[in-house]
Coordinates of C-alpha atoms (C1' of nucleotides) in Angstrom, one line a residue:
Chain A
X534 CA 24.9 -6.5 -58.7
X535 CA 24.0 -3.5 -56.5
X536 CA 26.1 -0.5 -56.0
X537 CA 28.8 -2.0 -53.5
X538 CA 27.1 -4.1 -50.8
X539 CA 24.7 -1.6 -49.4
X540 CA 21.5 -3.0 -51.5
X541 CA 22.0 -6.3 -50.0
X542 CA 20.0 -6.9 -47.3
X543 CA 16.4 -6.8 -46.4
X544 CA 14.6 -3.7 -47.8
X545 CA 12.8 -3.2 -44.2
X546 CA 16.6 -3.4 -42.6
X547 CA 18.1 -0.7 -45.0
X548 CA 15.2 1.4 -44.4
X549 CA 15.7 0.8 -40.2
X550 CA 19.6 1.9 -40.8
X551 CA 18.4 5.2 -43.1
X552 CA 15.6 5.5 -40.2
X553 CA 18.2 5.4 -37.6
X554 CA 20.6 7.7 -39.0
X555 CA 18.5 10.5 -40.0
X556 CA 16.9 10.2 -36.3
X557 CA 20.7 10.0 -34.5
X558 CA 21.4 13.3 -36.8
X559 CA 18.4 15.2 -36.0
X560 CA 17.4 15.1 -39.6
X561 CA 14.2 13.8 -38.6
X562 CA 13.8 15.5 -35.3
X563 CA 12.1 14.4 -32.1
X564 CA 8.4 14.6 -31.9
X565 CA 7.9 14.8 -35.7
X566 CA 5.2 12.3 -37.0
X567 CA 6.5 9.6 -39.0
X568 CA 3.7 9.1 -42.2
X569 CA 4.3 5.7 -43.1
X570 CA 3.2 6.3 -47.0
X571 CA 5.6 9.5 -47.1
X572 CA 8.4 7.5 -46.2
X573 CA 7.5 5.0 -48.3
X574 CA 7.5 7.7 -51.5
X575 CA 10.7 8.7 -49.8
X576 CA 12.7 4.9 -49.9
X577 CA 10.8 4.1 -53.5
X578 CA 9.1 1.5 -51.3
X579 CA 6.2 0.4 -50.2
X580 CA 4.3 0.6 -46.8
X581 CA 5.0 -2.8 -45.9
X582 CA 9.0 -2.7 -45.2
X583 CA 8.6 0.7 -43.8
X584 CA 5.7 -1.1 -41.3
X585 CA 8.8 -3.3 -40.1
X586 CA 11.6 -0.5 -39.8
X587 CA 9.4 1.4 -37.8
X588 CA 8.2 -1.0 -35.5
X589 CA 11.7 -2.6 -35.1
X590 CA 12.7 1.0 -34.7
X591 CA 10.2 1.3 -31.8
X592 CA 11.6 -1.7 -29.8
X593 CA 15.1 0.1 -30.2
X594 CA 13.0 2.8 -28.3
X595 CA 14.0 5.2 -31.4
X596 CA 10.1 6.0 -31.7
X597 CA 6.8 5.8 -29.9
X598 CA 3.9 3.7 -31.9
X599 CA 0.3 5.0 -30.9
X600 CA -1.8 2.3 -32.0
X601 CA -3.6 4.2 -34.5
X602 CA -2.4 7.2 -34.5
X603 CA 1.1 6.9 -35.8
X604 CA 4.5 6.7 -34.8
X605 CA 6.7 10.1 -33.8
X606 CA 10.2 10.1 -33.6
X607 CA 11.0 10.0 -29.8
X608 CA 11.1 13.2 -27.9
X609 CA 14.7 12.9 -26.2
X610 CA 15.0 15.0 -23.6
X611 CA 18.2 15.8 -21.8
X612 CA 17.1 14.5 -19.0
X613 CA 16.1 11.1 -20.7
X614 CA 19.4 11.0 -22.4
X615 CA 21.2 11.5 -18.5
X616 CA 18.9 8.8 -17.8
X617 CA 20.8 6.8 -20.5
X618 CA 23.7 7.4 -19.2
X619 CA 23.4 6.5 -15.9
X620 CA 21.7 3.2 -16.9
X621 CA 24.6 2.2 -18.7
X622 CA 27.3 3.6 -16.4
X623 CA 25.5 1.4 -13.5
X624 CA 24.9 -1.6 -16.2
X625 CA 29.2 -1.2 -17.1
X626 CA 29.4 -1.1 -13.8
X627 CA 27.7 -4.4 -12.8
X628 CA 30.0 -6.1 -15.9
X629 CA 33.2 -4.9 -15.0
X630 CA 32.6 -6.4 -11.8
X631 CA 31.9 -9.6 -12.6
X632 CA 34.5 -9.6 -15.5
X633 CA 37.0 -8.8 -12.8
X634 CA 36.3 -12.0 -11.1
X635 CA 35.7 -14.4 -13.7
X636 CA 38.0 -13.1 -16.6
X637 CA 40.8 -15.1 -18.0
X638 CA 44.2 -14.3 -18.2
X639 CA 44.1 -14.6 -22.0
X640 CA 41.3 -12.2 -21.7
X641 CA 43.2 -10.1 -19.5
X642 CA 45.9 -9.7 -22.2
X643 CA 43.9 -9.1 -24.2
X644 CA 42.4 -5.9 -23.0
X645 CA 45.4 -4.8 -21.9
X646 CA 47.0 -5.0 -25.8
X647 CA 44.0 -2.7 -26.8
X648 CA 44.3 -0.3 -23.6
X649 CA 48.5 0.3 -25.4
X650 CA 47.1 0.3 -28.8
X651 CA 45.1 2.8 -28.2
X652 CA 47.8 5.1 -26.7
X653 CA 48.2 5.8 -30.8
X654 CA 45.2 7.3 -31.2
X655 CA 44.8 9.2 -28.3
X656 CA 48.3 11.1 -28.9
X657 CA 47.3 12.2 -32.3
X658 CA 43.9 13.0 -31.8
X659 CA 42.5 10.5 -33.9
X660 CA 38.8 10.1 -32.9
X661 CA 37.4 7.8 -35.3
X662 CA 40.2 5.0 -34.8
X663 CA 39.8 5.5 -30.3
X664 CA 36.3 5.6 -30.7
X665 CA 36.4 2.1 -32.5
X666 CA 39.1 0.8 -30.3
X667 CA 36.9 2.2 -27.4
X668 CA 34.6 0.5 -28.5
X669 CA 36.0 -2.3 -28.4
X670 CA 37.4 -2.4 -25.1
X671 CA 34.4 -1.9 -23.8
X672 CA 32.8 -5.1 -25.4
X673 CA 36.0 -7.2 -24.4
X674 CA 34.8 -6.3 -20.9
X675 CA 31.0 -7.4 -22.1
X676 CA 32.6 -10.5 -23.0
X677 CA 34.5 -11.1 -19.7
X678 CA 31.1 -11.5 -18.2
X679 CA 31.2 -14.9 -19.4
X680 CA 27.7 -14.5 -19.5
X681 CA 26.0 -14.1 -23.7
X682 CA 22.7 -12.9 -22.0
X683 CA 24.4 -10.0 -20.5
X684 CA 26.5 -9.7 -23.2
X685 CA 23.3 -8.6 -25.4
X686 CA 21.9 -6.7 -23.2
X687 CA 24.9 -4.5 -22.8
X688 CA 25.4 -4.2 -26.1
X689 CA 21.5 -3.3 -26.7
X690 CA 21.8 -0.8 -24.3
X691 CA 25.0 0.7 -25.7
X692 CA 23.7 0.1 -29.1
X693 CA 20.3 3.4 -28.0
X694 CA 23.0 5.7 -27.1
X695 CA 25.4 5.4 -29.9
X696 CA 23.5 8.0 -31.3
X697 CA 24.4 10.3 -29.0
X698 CA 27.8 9.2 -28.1
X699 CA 29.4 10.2 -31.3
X700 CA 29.5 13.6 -30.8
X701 CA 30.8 13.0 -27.2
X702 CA 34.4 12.4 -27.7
X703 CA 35.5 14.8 -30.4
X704 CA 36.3 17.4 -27.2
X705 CA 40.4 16.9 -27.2
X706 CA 41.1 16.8 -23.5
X707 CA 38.5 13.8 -23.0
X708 CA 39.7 11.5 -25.0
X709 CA 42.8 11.9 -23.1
X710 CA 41.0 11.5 -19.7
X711 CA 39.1 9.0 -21.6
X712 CA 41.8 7.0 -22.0
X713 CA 43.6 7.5 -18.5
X714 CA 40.4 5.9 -16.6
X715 CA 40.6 2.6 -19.0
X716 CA 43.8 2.9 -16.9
X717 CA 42.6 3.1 -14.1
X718 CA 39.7 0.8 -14.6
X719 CA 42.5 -2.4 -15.6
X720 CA 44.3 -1.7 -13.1
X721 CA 41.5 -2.6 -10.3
X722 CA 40.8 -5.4 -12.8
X723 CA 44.4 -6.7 -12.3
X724 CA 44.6 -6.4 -8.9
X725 CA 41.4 -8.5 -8.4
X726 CA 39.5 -6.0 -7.0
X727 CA 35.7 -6.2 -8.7
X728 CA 33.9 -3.2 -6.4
X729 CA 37.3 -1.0 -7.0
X730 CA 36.8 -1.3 -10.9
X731 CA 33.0 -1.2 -11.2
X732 CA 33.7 2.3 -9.5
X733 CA 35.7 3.5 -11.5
X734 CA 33.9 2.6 -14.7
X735 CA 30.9 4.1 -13.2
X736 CA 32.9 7.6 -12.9
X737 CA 34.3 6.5 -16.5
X738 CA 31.0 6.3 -18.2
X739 CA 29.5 9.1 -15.7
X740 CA 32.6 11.3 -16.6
X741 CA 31.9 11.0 -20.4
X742 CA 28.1 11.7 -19.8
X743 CA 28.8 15.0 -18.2
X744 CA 31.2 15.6 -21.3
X745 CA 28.1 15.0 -23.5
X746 CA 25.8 17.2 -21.1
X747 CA 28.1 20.4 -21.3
X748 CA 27.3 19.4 -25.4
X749 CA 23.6 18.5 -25.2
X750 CA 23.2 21.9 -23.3
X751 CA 25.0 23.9 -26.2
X752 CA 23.1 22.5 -28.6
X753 CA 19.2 23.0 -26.7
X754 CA 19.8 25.5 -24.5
X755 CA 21.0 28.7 -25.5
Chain B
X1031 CA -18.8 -5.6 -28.6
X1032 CA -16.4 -8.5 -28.4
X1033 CA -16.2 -11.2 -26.4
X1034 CA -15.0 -9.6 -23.3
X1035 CA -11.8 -7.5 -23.7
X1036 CA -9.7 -9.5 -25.3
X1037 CA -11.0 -8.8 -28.8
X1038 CA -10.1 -5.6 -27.6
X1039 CA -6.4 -4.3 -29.0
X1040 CA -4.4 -4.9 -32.5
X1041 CA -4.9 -8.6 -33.8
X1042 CA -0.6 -8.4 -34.3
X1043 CA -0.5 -7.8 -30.7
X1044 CA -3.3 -10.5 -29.5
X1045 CA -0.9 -13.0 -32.0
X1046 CA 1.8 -12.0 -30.1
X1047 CA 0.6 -12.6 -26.9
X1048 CA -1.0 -15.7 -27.4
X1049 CA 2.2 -17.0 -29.1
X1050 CA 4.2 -15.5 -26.0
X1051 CA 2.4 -17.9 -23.8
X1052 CA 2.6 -21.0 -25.9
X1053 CA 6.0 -20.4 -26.6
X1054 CA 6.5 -19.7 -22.2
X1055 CA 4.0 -23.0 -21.7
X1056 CA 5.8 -25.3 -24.1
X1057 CA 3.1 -25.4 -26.4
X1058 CA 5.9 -24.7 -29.2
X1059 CA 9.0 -25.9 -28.5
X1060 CA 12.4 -24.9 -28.8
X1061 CA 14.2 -25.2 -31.9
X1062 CA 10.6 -25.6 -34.1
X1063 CA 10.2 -23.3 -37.1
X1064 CA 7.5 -21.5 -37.4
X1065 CA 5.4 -21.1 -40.9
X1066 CA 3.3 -17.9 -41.4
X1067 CA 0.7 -19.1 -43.5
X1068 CA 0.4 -21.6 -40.9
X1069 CA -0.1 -19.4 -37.9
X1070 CA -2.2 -16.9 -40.4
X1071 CA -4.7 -20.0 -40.8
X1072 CA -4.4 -20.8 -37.0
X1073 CA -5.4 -17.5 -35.4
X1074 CA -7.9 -16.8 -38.4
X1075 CA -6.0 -13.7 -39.9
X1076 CA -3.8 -13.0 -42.8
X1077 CA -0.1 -13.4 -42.8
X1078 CA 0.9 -9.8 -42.0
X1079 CA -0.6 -9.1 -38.4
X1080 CA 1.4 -12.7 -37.9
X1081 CA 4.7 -11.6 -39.2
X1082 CA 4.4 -8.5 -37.2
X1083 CA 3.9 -10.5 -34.0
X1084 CA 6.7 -12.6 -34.8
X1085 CA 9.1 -9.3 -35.4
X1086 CA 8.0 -8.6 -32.0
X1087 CA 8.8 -12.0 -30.3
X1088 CA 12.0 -11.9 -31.9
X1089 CA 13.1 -8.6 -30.2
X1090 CA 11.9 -9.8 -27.4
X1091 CA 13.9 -12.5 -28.2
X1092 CA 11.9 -15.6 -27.7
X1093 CA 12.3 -16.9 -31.8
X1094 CA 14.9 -15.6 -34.0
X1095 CA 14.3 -14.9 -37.9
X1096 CA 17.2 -16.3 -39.9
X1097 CA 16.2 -13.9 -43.3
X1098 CA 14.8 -15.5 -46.0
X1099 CA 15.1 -18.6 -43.9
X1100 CA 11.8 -18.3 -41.6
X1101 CA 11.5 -17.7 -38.1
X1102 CA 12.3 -20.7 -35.2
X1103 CA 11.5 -20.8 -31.7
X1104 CA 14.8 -19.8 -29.6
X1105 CA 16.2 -22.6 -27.7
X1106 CA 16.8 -22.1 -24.4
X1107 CA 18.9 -24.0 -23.1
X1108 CA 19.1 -24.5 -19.0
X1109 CA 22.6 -22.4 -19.3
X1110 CA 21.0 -19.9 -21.1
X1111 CA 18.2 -19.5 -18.8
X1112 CA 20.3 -19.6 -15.5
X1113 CA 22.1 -16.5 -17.7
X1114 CA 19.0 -14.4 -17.9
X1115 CA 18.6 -15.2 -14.5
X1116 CA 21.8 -13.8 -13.3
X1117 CA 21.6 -10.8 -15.2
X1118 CA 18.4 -10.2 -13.4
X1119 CA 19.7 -10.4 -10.3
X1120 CA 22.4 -8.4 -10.9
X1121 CA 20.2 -6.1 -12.6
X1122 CA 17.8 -5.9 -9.6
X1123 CA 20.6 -5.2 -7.1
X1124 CA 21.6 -2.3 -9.4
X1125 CA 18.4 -1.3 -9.0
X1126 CA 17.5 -1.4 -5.0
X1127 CA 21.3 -0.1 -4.6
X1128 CA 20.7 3.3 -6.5
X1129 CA 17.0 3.2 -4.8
X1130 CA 18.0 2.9 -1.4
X1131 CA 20.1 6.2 -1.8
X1132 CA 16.7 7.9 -3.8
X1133 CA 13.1 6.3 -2.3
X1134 CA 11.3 9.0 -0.6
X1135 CA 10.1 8.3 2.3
X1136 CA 6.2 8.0 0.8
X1137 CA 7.8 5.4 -1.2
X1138 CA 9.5 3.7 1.4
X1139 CA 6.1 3.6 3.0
X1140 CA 4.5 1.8 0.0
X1141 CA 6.7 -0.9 0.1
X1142 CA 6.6 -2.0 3.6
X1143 CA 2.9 -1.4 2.6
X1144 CA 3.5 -4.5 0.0
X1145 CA 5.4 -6.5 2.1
X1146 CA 3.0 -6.8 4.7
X1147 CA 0.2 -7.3 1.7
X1148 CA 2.1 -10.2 0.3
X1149 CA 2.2 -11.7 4.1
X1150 CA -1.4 -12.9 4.0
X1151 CA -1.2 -15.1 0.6
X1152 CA 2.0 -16.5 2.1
X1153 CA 0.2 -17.5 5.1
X1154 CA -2.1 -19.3 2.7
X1155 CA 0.0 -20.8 0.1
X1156 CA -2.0 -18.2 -2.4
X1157 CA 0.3 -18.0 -5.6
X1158 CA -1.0 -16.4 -7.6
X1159 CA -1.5 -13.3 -5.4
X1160 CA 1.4 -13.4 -3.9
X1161 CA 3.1 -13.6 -7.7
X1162 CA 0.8 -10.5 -8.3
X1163 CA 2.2 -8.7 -4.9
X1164 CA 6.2 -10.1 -5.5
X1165 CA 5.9 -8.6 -8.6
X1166 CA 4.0 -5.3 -7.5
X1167 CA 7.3 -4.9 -5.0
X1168 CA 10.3 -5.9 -7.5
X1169 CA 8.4 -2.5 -10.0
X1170 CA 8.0 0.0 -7.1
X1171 CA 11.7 -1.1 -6.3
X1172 CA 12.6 0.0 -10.1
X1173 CA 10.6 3.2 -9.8
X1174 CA 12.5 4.1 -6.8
X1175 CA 15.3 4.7 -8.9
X1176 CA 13.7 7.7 -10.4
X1177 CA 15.2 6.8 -13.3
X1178 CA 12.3 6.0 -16.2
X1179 CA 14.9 4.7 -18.5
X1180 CA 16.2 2.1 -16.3
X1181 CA 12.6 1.0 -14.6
X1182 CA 11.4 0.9 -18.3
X1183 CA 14.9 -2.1 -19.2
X1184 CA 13.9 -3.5 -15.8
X1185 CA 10.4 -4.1 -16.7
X1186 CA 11.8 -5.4 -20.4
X1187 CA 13.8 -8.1 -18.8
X1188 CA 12.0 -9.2 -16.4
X1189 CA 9.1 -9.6 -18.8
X1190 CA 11.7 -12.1 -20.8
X1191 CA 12.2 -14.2 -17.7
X1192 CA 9.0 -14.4 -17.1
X1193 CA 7.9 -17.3 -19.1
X1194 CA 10.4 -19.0 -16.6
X1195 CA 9.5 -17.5 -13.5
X1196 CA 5.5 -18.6 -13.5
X1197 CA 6.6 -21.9 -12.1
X1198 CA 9.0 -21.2 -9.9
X1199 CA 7.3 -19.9 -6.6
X1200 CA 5.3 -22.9 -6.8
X1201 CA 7.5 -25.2 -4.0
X1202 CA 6.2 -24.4 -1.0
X1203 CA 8.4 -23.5 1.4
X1204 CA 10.1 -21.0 -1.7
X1205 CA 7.2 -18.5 -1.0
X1206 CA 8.1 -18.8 2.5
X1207 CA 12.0 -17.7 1.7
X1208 CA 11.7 -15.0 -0.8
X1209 CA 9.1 -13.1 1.9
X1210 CA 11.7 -13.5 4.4
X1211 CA 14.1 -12.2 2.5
X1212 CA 12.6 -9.0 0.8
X1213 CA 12.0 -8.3 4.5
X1214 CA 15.8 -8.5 4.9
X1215 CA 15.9 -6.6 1.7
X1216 CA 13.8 -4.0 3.3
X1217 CA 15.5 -3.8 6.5
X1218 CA 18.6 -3.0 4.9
X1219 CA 17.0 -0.3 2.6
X1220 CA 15.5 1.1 5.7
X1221 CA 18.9 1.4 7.1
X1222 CA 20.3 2.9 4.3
X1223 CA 22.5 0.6 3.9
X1224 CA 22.5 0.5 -0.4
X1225 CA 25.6 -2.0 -0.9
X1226 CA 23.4 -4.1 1.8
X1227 CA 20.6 -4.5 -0.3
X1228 CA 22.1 -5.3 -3.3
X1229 CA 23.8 -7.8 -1.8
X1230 CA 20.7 -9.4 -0.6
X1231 CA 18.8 -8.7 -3.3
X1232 CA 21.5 -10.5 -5.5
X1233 CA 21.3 -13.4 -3.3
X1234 CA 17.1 -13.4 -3.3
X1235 CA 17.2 -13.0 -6.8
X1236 CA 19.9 -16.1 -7.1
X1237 CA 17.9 -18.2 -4.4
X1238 CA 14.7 -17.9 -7.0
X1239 CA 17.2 -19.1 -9.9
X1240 CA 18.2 -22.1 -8.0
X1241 CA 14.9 -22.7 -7.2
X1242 CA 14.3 -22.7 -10.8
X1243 CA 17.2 -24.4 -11.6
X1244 CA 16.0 -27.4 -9.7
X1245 CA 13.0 -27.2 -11.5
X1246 CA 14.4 -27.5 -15.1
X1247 CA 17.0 -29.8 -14.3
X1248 CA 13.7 -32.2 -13.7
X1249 CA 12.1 -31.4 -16.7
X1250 CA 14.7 -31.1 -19.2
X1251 CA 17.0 -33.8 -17.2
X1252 CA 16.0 -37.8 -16.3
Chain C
dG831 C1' -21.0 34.2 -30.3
dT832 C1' -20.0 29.8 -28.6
dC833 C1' -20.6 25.1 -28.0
dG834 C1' -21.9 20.5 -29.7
dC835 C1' -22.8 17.2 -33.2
dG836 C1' -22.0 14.8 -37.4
dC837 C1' -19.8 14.2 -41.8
dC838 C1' -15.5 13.8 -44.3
dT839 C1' -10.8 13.0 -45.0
dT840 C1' -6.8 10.7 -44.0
dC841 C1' -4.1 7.4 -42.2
dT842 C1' -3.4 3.1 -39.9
dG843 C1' -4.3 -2.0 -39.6
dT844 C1' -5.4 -6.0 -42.3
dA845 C1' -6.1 -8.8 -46.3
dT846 C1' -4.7 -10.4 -50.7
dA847 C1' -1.6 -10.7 -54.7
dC848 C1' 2.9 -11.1 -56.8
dA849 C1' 8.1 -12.1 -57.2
dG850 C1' 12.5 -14.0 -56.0
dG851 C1' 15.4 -16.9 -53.2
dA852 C1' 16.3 -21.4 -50.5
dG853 C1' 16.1 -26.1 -50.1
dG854 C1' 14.7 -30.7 -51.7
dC855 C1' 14.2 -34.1 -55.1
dG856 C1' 15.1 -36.5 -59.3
dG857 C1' 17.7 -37.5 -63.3
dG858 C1' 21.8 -37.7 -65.6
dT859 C1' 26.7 -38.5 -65.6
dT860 C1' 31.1 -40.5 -64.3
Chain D
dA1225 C1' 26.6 -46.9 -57.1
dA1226 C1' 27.7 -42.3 -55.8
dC1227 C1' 27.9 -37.5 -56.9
dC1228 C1' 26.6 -33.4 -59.2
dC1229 C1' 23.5 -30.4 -61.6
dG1230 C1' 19.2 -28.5 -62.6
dC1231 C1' 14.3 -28.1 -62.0
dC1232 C1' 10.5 -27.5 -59.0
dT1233 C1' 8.1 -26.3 -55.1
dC1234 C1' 7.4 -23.8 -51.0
dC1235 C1' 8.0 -19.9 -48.3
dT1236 C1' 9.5 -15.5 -47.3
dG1237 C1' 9.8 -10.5 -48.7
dT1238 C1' 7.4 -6.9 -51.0
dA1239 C1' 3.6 -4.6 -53.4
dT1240 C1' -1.1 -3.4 -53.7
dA1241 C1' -5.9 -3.2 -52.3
dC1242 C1' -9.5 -2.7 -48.9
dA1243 C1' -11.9 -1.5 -44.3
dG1244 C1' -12.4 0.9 -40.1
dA1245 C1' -10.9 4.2 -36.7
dA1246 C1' -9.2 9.0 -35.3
dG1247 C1' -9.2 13.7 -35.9
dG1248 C1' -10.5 17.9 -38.3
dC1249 C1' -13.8 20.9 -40.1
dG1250 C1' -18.1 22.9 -41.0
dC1251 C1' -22.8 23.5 -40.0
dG1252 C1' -26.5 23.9 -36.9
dA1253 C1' -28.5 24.8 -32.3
dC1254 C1' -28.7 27.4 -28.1

DNA sequence: GTCGCGCCTTCTGTATACAGGAGGCGGGTT
DNA sequence: AACCCGCCTCCTGTATACAGAAGGCGCGAC
């Protein structure tokens, strides 16, 4: 037995989590060289799992791999990270739309049951619990799409900005507005009308990026 | 020296290429599993350059690795590929919408530049430098965006479709079509007209997929 | 004193060796 | 005869060993 279900998997995908974290914390910070014995010494491993974590970290776009001449945590600059954003408010955007026309009505129901639950969470302030349920509304709308393809992609993309989205709702008033644009966002849905709700879930996500700008520019500029 | 350039990079990355284009060519069909020691004896290398290509290919997504279980070639199945395709179009019209609003004029320039290019090889039923030039215009498109991130997941899916897409300008009259309508896509660009665009862009991008779908329905279909 | 060349170190990329799990096959049992 | 259990084999995942490239440093030349 191991200690509780964390030991389970491959060694290469326990050292890609470990990787990830420390790189979404700022542990390992961006444009520090990754030495692949070091981290090896580090995980009690040897080179060859840390090899995979690193490259599977570079198609996650979490490092650069010079052939070479190493790999270096990504240099994320705000601009790259606004770059993010938009990429995924315009790629939110593009689902909603088609969700709108090709959703069911069980879908529909469905979304609309996690929009209420989440009224909860939003009036006590608890982050972790919208954040999930955020979360999953978000995917429901993925799912709409009817289309798996897209589905991945969306979740890819969401999946290279989770590192920086944590921080981005723990700012009281927005997880309030947060929550009144989902609103706003089913509402279009309901009514049929695919351009109306990509718009708004393109001020949605761009909404929460500028919420996460005012805190990316705390934390680097000064 | 090698052989002429090809010797040239990382032997993971010329495994990976050359299993790309079996994989795009049919070579190894769908739903095969693929041995390591096998393709180590093949390409004349050991087993690790191999399972790094295949780590590669399978966040690219063309096999999956099932842990433990070895690595199979993805099936695509006709649904699945008319998915990707329509995630691409939708992608693409994301793209020319937000690069309408953006292109400098220098860029708009280099366009029209392309498009008049590409007229010659139409002319003369040239494919393959007319797939060169279609494809030189769909990337200075993305770049228009000014928005690395998104040219960069732009370039990443196309390069998944295009395993599909080497045979589907082949018809003819097709080449004809999709030079007509980037100039319609241009024309609508030139007029600023962003929705415009993407709304022709979507429907160029959905013409090519039907084109394709035609195509598959004969191979896969009796 | 400064610039250029070559050696040396270090790390990556590749090969080989070892260990544990997954699945198949055969024998035993009911 | 059919089913279940256990062994056995093959293959993946990991560790270790080896070779070649990239960069740094020092020495020599101008």
């Amino acid at each position: 037995m191991d200690g509780g279900g964390e030991g389970r998997g491959l060694l290469s995908d326990r050292i890609r989590n470990a990787l990830t974290d420390e790189i979404a914390a700022g542990a390992l910070a961006a444009g520090v060289s990754l030495d692949e014995q070091e981290l090896a010494d580090r995980f009690g491993a040897s080179r060859t799992p840390v090899r995979e974590a690193l490259r599977q970290l570079a198609s996650s776009g979490l490092v650069e791999v010079r052939p070479r001449r190493g790999v270096v945590v990504t240099r994320m600059t705000p601009e790259r990270i606004m770059e993010m954003f938009e990429t995924t408010a315009e790629f939110e955007a593009m689902c909603v739309r088609l969700a709108t026309y090709r959703m069911t009505p069980l879908e529909l129901s469905t979304l609309m049951n996690l929009h209420e639950q989440s009224a909860v969470p939003v009036k006590a302030s608890d982050f972790d619990t919208y954040d999930a349920l955020n979360r999953g509304f978000h995917e429901a709308l993925y799912e709409a799409t009817h289309n798996r393809f897209m589905v991945e992609q969306a979740l890819a993309i969401r999946a290279r900005l989770s590192a920086f989205r944590r921080t981005q709702l723990r700012h009281g008033e927005r997880i309030r507005r947060s929550h009144a644009e989902h609103g706003g966002i089913l509402q279009a849905i309901a009514e049929g009308d695919g351009d109306g709700a990509a718009r708004r879930m393109r001020a949605h996500m761009l909404n929460a990026a500028s919420a996460l700008g005012r805190y990316v520019a705390e934390q680097t500029g000064s």
